[in-house]
Amino acid sequence: MNQANELPIDQDVAQPSPELVRQALQSVVSSAAFQASPRLQQFLTYVVEETLAGRGAQIRGKAIAVEVYGRSIDGTGGRNLVRVEARRLRRLLQEFYEDQWNGEGVRIFVDSGGYKPRFSLDSTSGMRNSDALGKHPRLTQLLPFGLVCVVLIAGIGFWFAQNNEAVSPATRSTEQAERAALGEQSLTRLQAANLADQARGMFFPVFDVKRQQIALGMFQHATELDPALSDGYAGSAQVLATLAMLSPDKARREDLFSQAAEMSGKALDLSPTDAWANGANGWVLATQYKPVEALKYARLSVELAPKDGHILDLVGITAIMANAPDLAAEVSDPERLRAGSGRFGARNIWGVSQLMLGNYEKVVEAFKGAPAAGAPVSAPSLLFQAVAHDQLGHSEEAQRLVMEMRKTWPEFPSEFLAGRIFHNDDATRQAILDTLSRY
C-alpha cells in the first residue's frame, strides 16, 4: 500500500508523522464508545488511511457509502446515511477528546462540511514526543495503553451490527482475558493485535480492491509492531491472495501469490494451532486452485474456532472456491451462532452456496435482505441475484439487476471473475456467463 506523507495540516503547525497519526487513530478506535460502533471504527480508519495515502482530497460521501457501508452509489440513500454517521462520528470524537484524552500527541478532527480528516499536534508536545521517541522508540507504543485498559476493565464487547446478534457474556469474558494476557506480555503486541482485529473487519466486500489495499497496509503495520504475532501475517496472506485472484495480469498475480504463501507460512510457523493462520492458508491454497489441500486447512480452522465470525467467513469463501457448497452452507447458515467484530459476509456466502446447490429461491431471499441487514453489497451480489432470477424464469428482474450492476460498477470484470471464482464449478460458471450474455 502506498503511504504518502500528504497530511492536511497547516504549514505553520508541527506536522505529525503517519506513525503518530496511526497511534492517535488506534487510541480513538480502542475507546469504549468506538468499540461499541464497529462501523464508525471502519469509517474513521478509512478516511484516515485514505488521507495518509495521499488521497484525502478524493474522499467523498458516495465513496464512503460504498467502501464502508456497502451501499449502491445510485440515489441519495447511501450518502444520506454517511452524513448521519459523520455527525455521530464527530460527536464521539468530541466526547473522546473531552473525556478521555490527556492532551498529548495528535488529535484527529473530521470537520463539518466534509469527510477529510485534519490532524493537530501541539508543537510543545510534539517536541516532547520527538525527543522521547528518539531515545526510546518503544514509547511510541504506550499511548493507547490507558484507553485499552479502560476497555478491558469496563467489559465492552464487540457488537455484531451486521447480523443483529449480541456477543454472549462468556465470549466477552474470553476476549477480554485474551487482550489482558497480551497486555501483560507486551503492550506492543496488544496494539498489533488490536490493529489486526480492526483490519480483518474490512475483508468484505472481497472484490473491493481499494478496501483490500487499506486492510493490507494495516496488517503490514501490525507485523512491524510485533513480528512475532501471527495475526498480521495471516491477515496479509488472506489479502494478498485476494488481490492475486482479482489481478488480470499473470505476472502480477504470481508475485502476489508468492507473497501470500510466504505470509501464510510465517503465520503457521509462529502459531500452527491458530485458527486464523490455518484459515488464511486454506484461502491462499483455494485461490491457487488447490481444493483438496485448501479444504483440509479450512475444516481444521473451523474445528479450532467454531464460532469466530471471521474464520467462518474465510472458510465459507474457501469452500466456494474449492467447489464445496455444502461446507460453505454449513459455516454460513443464518442460524449459526457467530462471535467477533467486523463486517460479516455470512449472508452473501449463504446466498452463493445456495446458488451452487441450485436453491434459487433461497438465493433471492438471501441477497434481497442483505442491505437491510448491513451485509456487504457489491457487483457480485447483484450478479448472483440476476442468475437466480434467470433460472427461475424472472427475465425482467434478471435484466434489471444486470443493468444496475453495469451502471453502478461499470469496470467490474464479471466474466473474468466468474472464471476465477468458479474455476472448479462448471455448472455455476456457465449459468453466470449465460445470464451475462442473455442480458
GROMACS .gro file of C-alpha atoms in nm:
model
  439
    1MET     CA    1   0.000   0.000   0.000
    2ASN     CA    2   0.138   0.336  -0.096
    3GLN     CA    3   0.156   0.550   0.215
    4ALA     CA    4   0.238   0.901   0.103
    5ASN     CA    5   0.313   1.164   0.364
    6GLU     CA    6   0.049   1.410   0.250
    7LEU     CA    7  -0.123   1.537   0.563
    8PRO     CA    8  -0.394   1.805   0.582
    9ILE     CA    9  -0.216   2.031   0.829
   10ASP     CA   10  -0.132   2.399   0.811
   11GLN     CA   11   0.230   2.457   0.730
   12ASP     CA   12   0.294   2.669   1.043
   13VAL     CA   13   0.187   2.387   1.276
   14ALA     CA   14   0.406   2.091   1.368
   15GLN     CA   15   0.325   1.813   1.124
   16PRO     CA   16   0.272   1.470   1.281
   17SER     CA   17   0.422   1.169   1.110
   18PRO     CA   18   0.198   0.891   0.975
   19GLU     CA   19   0.319   0.679   1.268
   20LEU     CA   20   0.190   0.932   1.523
   21VAL     CA   21  -0.137   0.968   1.334
   22ARG     CA   22  -0.190   0.592   1.338
   23GLN     CA   23  -0.117   0.584   1.711
   24ALA     CA   24  -0.382   0.851   1.760
   25LEU     CA   25  -0.625   0.653   1.544
   26GLN     CA   26  -0.556   0.341   1.747
   27SER     CA   27  -0.627   0.527   2.071
   28VAL     CA   28  -0.960   0.653   1.941
   29VAL     CA   29  -1.091   0.328   1.794
   30SER     CA   30  -0.982   0.136   2.106
   31SER     CA   31  -1.200   0.354   2.327
   32ALA     CA   32  -1.520   0.213   2.475
   33ALA     CA   33  -1.759   0.419   2.260
   34PHE     CA   34  -1.590   0.322   1.935
   35GLN     CA   35  -1.556  -0.044   2.032
   36ALA     CA   36  -1.935  -0.048   2.051
   37SER     CA   37  -1.960   0.103   1.700
   38PRO     CA   38  -1.763  -0.114   1.453
   39ARG     CA   39  -1.893   0.082   1.153
   40LEU     CA   40  -1.764   0.411   1.295
   41GLN     CA   41  -1.430   0.241   1.360
   42GLN     CA   42  -1.419   0.150   0.992
   43PHE     CA   43  -1.541   0.496   0.885
   44LEU     CA   44  -1.264   0.674   1.077
   45THR     CA   45  -0.998   0.421   0.979
   46TYR     CA   46  -1.095   0.453   0.613
   47VAL     CA   47  -1.077   0.833   0.594
   48VAL     CA   48  -0.752   0.847   0.794
   49GLU     CA   49  -0.578   0.580   0.586
   50GLU     CA   50  -0.700   0.738   0.263
   51THR     CA   51  -0.555   1.071   0.375
   52LEU     CA   52  -0.223   0.916   0.477
   53ALA     CA   53  -0.209   0.750   0.136
   54GLY     CA   54  -0.238   1.094  -0.029
   55ARG     CA   55  -0.600   1.051  -0.141
   56GLY     CA   56  -0.765   1.280   0.115
   57ALA     CA   57  -0.888   1.523  -0.149
   58GLN     CA   58  -1.078   1.238  -0.321
   59ILE     CA   59  -1.279   1.135  -0.015
   60ARG     CA   60  -1.649   1.174  -0.095
   61GLY     CA   61  -1.969   1.067   0.072
   62LYS     CA   62  -2.060   0.827  -0.206
   63ALA     CA   63  -1.718   0.660  -0.178
   64ILE     CA   64  -1.768   0.609   0.197
   65ALA     CA   65  -2.120   0.477   0.132
   66VAL     CA   66  -1.977   0.211  -0.099
   67GLU     CA   67  -1.643   0.138   0.072
   68VAL     CA   68  -1.758   0.137   0.436
   69TYR     CA   69  -2.133   0.072   0.425
   70GLY     CA   70  -2.158  -0.139   0.110
   71ARG     CA   71  -2.431   0.076  -0.040
   72SER     CA   72  -2.502   0.133  -0.408
   73ILE     CA   73  -2.390   0.470  -0.540
   74ASP     CA   74  -2.729   0.518  -0.709
   75GLY     CA   75  -2.969   0.758  -0.540
   76THR     CA   76  -2.913   0.954  -0.222
   77GLY     CA   77  -2.982   0.692   0.044
   78GLY     CA   78  -2.619   0.592   0.087
   79ARG     CA   79  -2.493   0.949   0.104
   80ASN     CA   80  -2.766   1.048   0.349
   81LEU     CA   81  -2.658   0.757   0.568
   82VAL     CA   82  -2.297   0.878   0.553
   83ARG     CA   83  -2.399   1.229   0.658
   84VAL     CA   84  -2.587   1.091   0.958
   85GLU     CA   85  -2.297   0.864   1.050
   86ALA     CA   86  -2.049   1.150   1.009
   87ARG     CA   87  -2.243   1.350   1.268
   88ARG     CA   88  -2.222   1.054   1.505
   89LEU     CA   89  -1.851   1.025   1.433
   90ARG     CA   90  -1.787   1.393   1.511
   91ARG     CA   91  -1.987   1.366   1.833
   92LEU     CA   92  -1.797   1.056   1.952
   93LEU     CA   93  -1.465   1.216   1.860
   94GLN     CA   94  -1.551   1.526   2.060
   95GLU     CA   95  -1.660   1.318   2.359
   96PHE     CA   96  -1.342   1.113   2.341
   97TYR     CA   97  -1.114   1.417   2.336
   98GLU     CA   98  -1.311   1.594   2.610
   99ASP     CA   99  -1.339   1.297   2.846
  100GLN     CA  100  -1.050   1.059   2.780
  101TRP     CA  101  -0.766   1.239   2.603
  102ASN     CA  102  -0.466   1.353   2.808
  103GLY     CA  103  -0.378   1.633   2.566
  104GLU     CA  104  -0.067   1.458   2.437
  105GLY     CA  105   0.005   1.357   2.079
  106VAL     CA  106  -0.213   1.400   1.772
  107ARG     CA  107  -0.578   1.500   1.774
  108ILE     CA  108  -0.799   1.391   1.484
  109PHE     CA  109  -1.073   1.621   1.355
  110VAL     CA  110  -1.341   1.549   1.094
  111ASP     CA  111  -1.476   1.899   1.037
  112SER     CA  112  -1.832   1.971   0.929
  113GLY     CA  113  -1.878   2.016   0.557
  114GLY     CA  114  -1.654   1.728   0.451
  115TYR     CA  115  -1.502   1.396   0.545
  116LYS     CA  116  -1.129   1.456   0.500
  117PRO     CA  117  -0.971   1.439   0.847
  118ARG     CA  118  -0.748   1.708   0.993
  119PHE     CA  119  -0.463   1.628   1.231
  120SER     CA  120  -0.345   1.868   1.501
  121LEU     CA  121  -0.025   1.833   1.702
  122ASP     CA  122   0.075   2.076   1.975
  123SER     CA  123   0.431   2.186   1.893
  124THR     CA  124   0.536   2.151   2.259
  125SER     CA  125   0.402   1.802   2.296
  126GLY     CA  126   0.539   1.723   1.953
  127MET     CA  127   0.891   1.816   2.066
  128ARG     CA  128   0.848   1.616   2.384
  129ASN     CA  129   0.730   1.318   2.186
  130SER     CA  130   1.008   1.358   1.932
  131ASP     CA  131   1.278   1.378   2.199
  132ALA     CA  132   1.144   1.083   2.390
  133LEU     CA  133   1.095   0.873   2.081
  134GLY     CA  134   1.445   0.944   1.965
  135LYS     CA  135   1.579   0.790   2.284
  136HIS     CA  136   1.313   0.526   2.338
  137PRO     CA  137   1.135   0.411   2.018
  138ARG     CA  138   0.926   0.167   2.219
  139LEU     CA  139   0.749   0.459   2.387
  140THR     CA  140   0.551   0.510   2.065
  141GLN     CA  141   0.355   0.202   2.156
  142LEU     CA  142   0.247   0.322   2.504
  143LEU     CA  143  -0.002   0.591   2.401
  144PRO     CA  144  -0.313   0.370   2.361
  145PHE     CA  145  -0.246   0.167   2.678
  146GLY     CA  146  -0.463   0.362   2.920
  147LEU     CA  147  -0.763   0.356   2.688
  148VAL     CA  148  -0.724  -0.014   2.614
  149CYS     CA  149  -0.722  -0.086   2.987
  150VAL     CA  150  -1.044   0.113   3.025
  151VAL     CA  151  -1.198  -0.104   2.755
  152LEU     CA  152  -1.080  -0.423   2.921
  153ILE     CA  153  -1.194  -0.325   3.270
  154ALA     CA  154  -1.528  -0.189   3.153
  155GLY     CA  155  -1.604  -0.516   2.974
  156ILE     CA  156  -1.709  -0.364   2.646
  157GLY     CA  157  -1.771  -0.639   2.391
  158PHE     CA  158  -1.783  -0.608   2.020
  159TRP     CA  159  -2.129  -0.558   1.864
  160PHE     CA  160  -2.247  -0.765   1.573
  161ALA     CA  161  -2.404  -0.473   1.388
  162GLN     CA  162  -2.426  -0.659   1.063
  163ASN     CA  163  -2.612  -0.962   1.200
  164ASN     CA  164  -2.806  -0.801   1.487
  165GLU     CA  165  -2.656  -1.057   1.724
  166ALA     CA  166  -2.514  -0.989   2.070
  167VAL     CA  167  -2.193  -1.143   2.199
  168SER     CA  168  -2.259  -1.373   2.490
  169PRO     CA  169  -2.112  -1.279   2.832
  170ALA     CA  170  -1.884  -1.583   2.812
  171THR     CA  171  -1.748  -1.467   2.475
  172ARG     CA  172  -1.685  -1.115   2.603
  173SER     CA  173  -1.502  -1.256   2.904
  174THR     CA  174  -1.281  -1.471   2.682
  175GLU     CA  175  -1.197  -1.181   2.451
  176GLN     CA  176  -1.111  -0.958   2.746
  177ALA     CA  177  -0.895  -1.228   2.902
  178GLU     CA  178  -0.706  -1.273   2.575
  179ARG     CA  179  -0.647  -0.899   2.543
  180ALA     CA  180  -0.542  -0.875   2.908
  181ALA     CA  181  -0.296  -1.161   2.860
  182LEU     CA  182  -0.148  -0.986   2.557
  183GLY     CA  183  -0.119  -0.664   2.754
  184GLU     CA  184   0.068  -0.841   3.032
  185GLN     CA  185   0.307  -0.997   2.782
  186SER     CA  186   0.372  -0.692   2.565
  187LEU     CA  187   0.199  -0.359   2.511
  188THR     CA  188   0.329  -0.358   2.156
  189ARG     CA  189   0.176  -0.698   2.093
  190LEU     CA  190  -0.156  -0.578   2.229
  191GLN     CA  191  -0.153  -0.281   1.993
  192ALA     CA  192  -0.059  -0.504   1.698
  193ALA     CA  193  -0.339  -0.750   1.783
  194ASN     CA  194  -0.594  -0.468   1.807
  195LEU     CA  195  -0.485  -0.327   1.474
  196ALA     CA  196  -0.506  -0.666   1.303
  197ASP     CA  197  -0.850  -0.724   1.453
  198GLN     CA  198  -0.975  -0.392   1.313
  199ALA     CA  199  -0.829  -0.469   0.971
  200ARG     CA  200  -0.990  -0.809   0.944
  201GLY     CA  201  -1.328  -0.639   0.981
  202MET     CA  202  -1.261  -0.479   0.641
  203PHE     CA  203  -1.240  -0.808   0.448
  204PHE     CA  204  -1.581  -0.762   0.289
  205PRO     CA  205  -1.671  -0.676   0.018
  206VAL     CA  206  -1.397  -0.914  -0.100
  207PHE     CA  207  -1.395  -0.771  -0.453
  208ASP     CA  208  -1.322  -0.414  -0.347
  209VAL     CA  209  -0.953  -0.372  -0.436
  210LYS     CA  210  -0.911  -0.034  -0.265
  211ARG     CA  211  -1.059  -0.167   0.057
  212GLN     CA  212  -0.830  -0.470   0.043
  213GLN     CA  213  -0.526  -0.246  -0.002
  214ILE     CA  214  -0.621  -0.039   0.302
  215ALA     CA  215  -0.657  -0.356   0.509
  216LEU     CA  216  -0.321  -0.483   0.379
  217GLY     CA  217  -0.148  -0.166   0.498
  218MET     CA  218  -0.296  -0.215   0.845
  219PHE     CA  219  -0.190  -0.581   0.859
  220GLN     CA  220   0.162  -0.490   0.749
  221HIS     CA  221   0.179  -0.225   1.018
  222ALA     CA  222   0.074  -0.488   1.273
  223THR     CA  223   0.367  -0.709   1.168
  224GLU     CA  224   0.601  -0.412   1.202
  225LEU     CA  225   0.477  -0.350   1.556
  226ASP     CA  226   0.520  -0.715   1.656
  227PRO     CA  227   0.694  -0.951   1.409
  228ALA     CA  228   0.631  -1.243   1.646
  229LEU     CA  229   0.249  -1.217   1.633
  230SER     CA  230   0.088  -1.438   1.370
  231ASP     CA  231  -0.224  -1.222   1.318
  232GLY     CA  232  -0.059  -0.965   1.091
  233TYR     CA  233   0.089  -1.236   0.871
  234ALA     CA  234  -0.239  -1.429   0.849
  235GLY     CA  235  -0.425  -1.110   0.754
  236SER     CA  236  -0.162  -1.013   0.497
  237ALA     CA  237  -0.182  -1.361   0.347
  238GLN     CA  238  -0.559  -1.350   0.303
  239VAL     CA  239  -0.548  -1.003   0.142
  240LEU     CA  240  -0.253  -1.080  -0.088
  241ALA     CA  241  -0.428  -1.397  -0.207
  242THR     CA  242  -0.744  -1.197  -0.271
  243LEU     CA  243  -0.558  -0.931  -0.469
  244ALA     CA  244  -0.387  -1.208  -0.668
  245MET     CA  245  -0.723  -1.364  -0.751
  246LEU     CA  246  -0.855  -1.026  -0.868
  247SER     CA  247  -0.550  -0.942  -1.079
  248PRO     CA  248  -0.584  -0.997  -1.457
  249ASP     CA  249  -0.207  -0.969  -1.504
  250LYS     CA  250  -0.044  -1.312  -1.483
  251ALA     CA  251   0.300  -1.192  -1.371
  252ARG     CA  252   0.149  -0.968  -1.106
  253ARG     CA  253  -0.079  -1.250  -0.994
  254GLU     CA  254   0.211  -1.491  -0.949
  255ASP     CA  255   0.407  -1.235  -0.750
  256LEU     CA  256   0.113  -1.176  -0.517
  257PHE     CA  257   0.058  -1.549  -0.474
  258SER     CA  258   0.424  -1.589  -0.380
  259GLN     CA  259   0.393  -1.315  -0.119
  260ALA     CA  260   0.069  -1.466   0.014
  261ALA     CA  261   0.229  -1.809   0.051
  262GLU     CA  262   0.525  -1.656   0.234
  263MET     CA  263   0.295  -1.470   0.477
  264SER     CA  264   0.074  -1.773   0.547
  265GLY     CA  265   0.386  -1.984   0.601
  266LYS     CA  266   0.511  -1.735   0.860
  267ALA     CA  267   0.174  -1.730   1.034
  268LEU     CA  268   0.168  -2.109   1.063
  269ASP     CA  269   0.530  -2.124   1.178
  270LEU     CA  270   0.455  -1.876   1.456
  271SER     CA  271   0.121  -2.030   1.556
  272PRO     CA  272   0.047  -2.372   1.400
  273THR     CA  273  -0.271  -2.420   1.603
  274ASP     CA  274  -0.415  -2.074   1.539
  275ALA     CA  275  -0.748  -2.079   1.355
  276TRP     CA  276  -0.677  -1.763   1.156
  277ALA     CA  277  -0.335  -1.888   1.042
  278ASN     CA  278  -0.490  -2.214   0.921
  279GLY     CA  279  -0.791  -2.043   0.764
  280ALA     CA  280  -0.575  -1.791   0.577
  281ASN     CA  281  -0.356  -2.072   0.446
  282GLY     CA  282  -0.667  -2.254   0.324
  283TRP     CA  283  -0.779  -1.941   0.138
  284VAL     CA  284  -0.435  -1.897  -0.021
  285LEU     CA  285  -0.445  -2.258  -0.143
  286ALA     CA  286  -0.802  -2.222  -0.272
  287THR     CA  287  -0.714  -1.915  -0.481
  288GLN     CA  288  -0.426  -2.117  -0.627
  289TYR     CA  289  -0.671  -2.390  -0.732
  290LYS     CA  290  -0.557  -2.650  -0.479
  291PRO     CA  291  -0.900  -2.750  -0.346
  292VAL     CA  292  -0.810  -3.068  -0.156
  293GLU     CA  293  -0.533  -2.902   0.047
  294ALA     CA  294  -0.741  -2.586   0.089
  295LEU     CA  295  -1.036  -2.773   0.241
  296LYS     CA  296  -0.807  -2.958   0.482
  297TYR     CA  297  -0.690  -2.631   0.637
  298ALA     CA  298  -1.038  -2.478   0.617
  299ARG     CA  299  -1.201  -2.759   0.811
  300LEU     CA  300  -0.921  -2.753   1.068
  301SER     CA  301  -0.969  -2.381   1.125
  302VAL     CA  302  -1.342  -2.433   1.192
  303GLU     CA  303  -1.259  -2.701   1.447
  304LEU     CA  304  -1.020  -2.459   1.616
  305ALA     CA  305  -1.267  -2.167   1.624
  306PRO     CA  306  -1.622  -2.289   1.551
  307LYS     CA  307  -1.790  -1.957   1.647
  308ASP     CA  308  -1.542  -1.699   1.518
  309GLY     CA  309  -1.731  -1.497   1.255
  310HIS     CA  310  -1.425  -1.407   1.053
  311ILE     CA  311  -1.296  -1.765   1.047
  312LEU     CA  312  -1.638  -1.892   0.938
  313ASP     CA  313  -1.646  -1.636   0.655
  314LEU     CA  314  -1.294  -1.722   0.548
  315VAL     CA  315  -1.382  -2.090   0.540
  316GLY     CA  316  -1.704  -2.012   0.352
  317ILE     CA  317  -1.533  -1.834   0.063
  318THR     CA  318  -1.262  -2.101   0.061
  319ALA     CA  319  -1.530  -2.368   0.025
  320ILE     CA  320  -1.689  -2.175  -0.264
  321MET     CA  321  -1.356  -2.154  -0.447
  322ALA     CA  322  -1.295  -2.524  -0.379
  323ASN     CA  323  -1.642  -2.626  -0.504
  324ALA     CA  324  -1.762  -2.746  -0.164
  325PRO     CA  325  -2.103  -2.573  -0.140
  326ASP     CA  326  -2.221  -2.796   0.146
  327LEU     CA  327  -1.935  -2.673   0.367
  328ALA     CA  328  -1.998  -2.314   0.258
  329ALA     CA  329  -2.365  -2.353   0.353
  330GLU     CA  330  -2.275  -2.511   0.686
  331VAL     CA  331  -2.048  -2.230   0.804
  332SER     CA  332  -2.271  -1.950   0.669
  333ASP     CA  333  -2.601  -2.091   0.794
  334PRO     CA  334  -2.812  -1.791   0.913
  335GLU     CA  335  -2.899  -1.982   1.230
  336ARG     CA  336  -2.538  -2.046   1.324
  337LEU     CA  337  -2.403  -1.857   1.625
  338ARG     CA  338  -2.101  -1.642   1.542
  339ALA     CA  339  -1.886  -1.416   1.755
  340GLY     CA  340  -1.634  -1.138   1.699
  341SER     CA  341  -1.620  -0.791   1.549
  342GLY     CA  342  -1.618  -0.663   1.194
  343ARG     CA  343  -1.832  -0.691   0.891
  344PHE     CA  344  -1.952  -1.045   0.837
  345GLY     CA  345  -2.027  -1.178   0.490
  346ALA     CA  346  -2.220  -1.484   0.603
  347ARG     CA  347  -2.546  -1.385   0.436
  348ASN     CA  348  -2.377  -1.340   0.099
  349ILE     CA  349  -2.178  -1.661   0.136
  350TRP     CA  350  -2.500  -1.842   0.219
  351GLY     CA  351  -2.656  -1.699  -0.097
  352VAL     CA  352  -2.368  -1.817  -0.317
  353SER     CA  353  -2.374  -2.164  -0.159
  354GLN     CA  354  -2.746  -2.191  -0.242
  355LEU     CA  355  -2.674  -2.077  -0.598
  356MET     CA  356  -2.421  -2.358  -0.635
  357LEU     CA  357  -2.670  -2.604  -0.486
  358GLY     CA  358  -2.948  -2.489  -0.720
  359ASN     CA  359  -3.175  -2.349  -0.447
  360TYR     CA  360  -3.262  -2.033  -0.638
  361GLU     CA  361  -3.547  -1.911  -0.418
  362LYS     CA  362  -3.309  -1.911  -0.121
  363VAL     CA  363  -3.055  -1.716  -0.328
  364VAL     CA  364  -3.309  -1.440  -0.392
  365GLU     CA  365  -3.410  -1.436  -0.025
  366ALA     CA  366  -3.051  -1.416   0.096
  367PHE     CA  367  -2.939  -1.130  -0.126
  368LYS     CA  368  -3.265  -0.938  -0.115
  369GLY     CA  369  -3.231  -0.890   0.259
  370ALA     CA  370  -2.858  -0.813   0.256
  371PRO     CA  371  -2.871  -0.429   0.254
  372ALA     CA  372  -3.126  -0.412   0.535
  373ALA     CA  373  -2.912  -0.647   0.745
  374GLY     CA  374  -2.598  -0.440   0.685
  375ALA     CA  375  -2.434  -0.715   0.482
  376PRO     CA  376  -2.181  -0.615   0.214
  377VAL     CA  377  -2.335  -0.515  -0.119
  378SER     CA  378  -2.123  -0.535  -0.432
  379ALA     CA  379  -2.138  -0.616  -0.803
  380PRO     CA  380  -2.142  -0.995  -0.741
  381SER     CA  381  -2.441  -0.952  -0.508
  382LEU     CA  382  -2.646  -0.819  -0.798
  383LEU     CA  383  -2.500  -1.069  -1.043
  384PHE     CA  384  -2.584  -1.374  -0.830
  385GLN     CA  385  -2.938  -1.245  -0.779
  386ALA     CA  386  -2.972  -1.199  -1.155
  387VAL     CA  387  -2.861  -1.556  -1.219
  388ALA     CA  388  -3.112  -1.690  -0.967
  389HIS     CA  389  -3.396  -1.488  -1.117
  390ASP     CA  390  -3.295  -1.602  -1.465
  391GLN     CA  391  -3.304  -1.966  -1.353
  392LEU     CA  392  -3.649  -1.904  -1.202
  393GLY     CA  393  -3.774  -1.753  -1.527
  394HIS     CA  394  -3.794  -1.395  -1.394
  395SER     CA  395  -3.642  -1.239  -1.704
  396GLU     CA  396  -3.737  -0.877  -1.637
  397GLU     CA  397  -3.591  -0.879  -1.287
  398ALA     CA  398  -3.276  -1.054  -1.408
  399GLN     CA  399  -3.229  -0.790  -1.675
  400ARG     CA  400  -3.288  -0.506  -1.428
  401LEU     CA  401  -3.024  -0.642  -1.191
  402VAL     CA  402  -2.766  -0.689  -1.466
  403MET     CA  403  -2.826  -0.335  -1.590
  404GLU     CA  404  -2.798  -0.195  -1.236
  405MET     CA  405  -2.472  -0.382  -1.186
  406ARG     CA  406  -2.328  -0.250  -1.513
  407LYS     CA  407  -2.434   0.105  -1.429
  408THR     CA  408  -2.309   0.106  -1.070
  409TRP     CA  409  -1.987  -0.089  -1.128
  410PRO     CA  410  -1.907  -0.040  -1.498
  411GLU     CA  411  -1.548  -0.160  -1.458
  412PHE     CA  412  -1.631  -0.480  -1.272
  413PRO     CA  413  -1.484  -0.775  -1.469
  414SER     CA  414  -1.780  -1.011  -1.432
  415GLU     CA  415  -1.678  -1.274  -1.686
  416PHE     CA  416  -1.318  -1.283  -1.567
  417LEU     CA  417  -1.409  -1.328  -1.202
  418ALA     CA  418  -1.677  -1.587  -1.280
  419GLY     CA  419  -1.398  -1.794  -1.428
  420ARG     CA  420  -1.170  -1.734  -1.130
  421ILE     CA  421  -1.422  -1.795  -0.850
  422PHE     CA  422  -1.599  -2.091  -1.006
  423HIS     CA  423  -1.297  -2.247  -1.171
  424ASN     CA  424  -1.390  -2.582  -1.015
  425ASP     CA  425  -1.767  -2.549  -1.068
  426ASP     CA  426  -1.852  -2.565  -1.438
  427ALA     CA  427  -2.230  -2.554  -1.392
  428THR     CA  428  -2.240  -2.234  -1.185
  429ARG     CA  429  -1.979  -2.065  -1.400
  430GLN     CA  430  -2.175  -2.139  -1.717
  431ALA     CA  431  -2.503  -2.019  -1.561
  432ILE     CA  432  -2.338  -1.686  -1.481
  433LEU     CA  433  -2.188  -1.647  -1.827
  434ASP     CA  434  -2.522  -1.735  -1.987
  435THR     CA  435  -2.702  -1.472  -1.780
  436LEU     CA  436  -2.445  -1.206  -1.867
  437SER     CA  437  -2.472  -1.294  -2.235
  438ARG     CA  438  -2.851  -1.305  -2.236
  439TYR     CA  439  -2.898  -0.963  -2.075
   0.00000   0.00000   0.00000
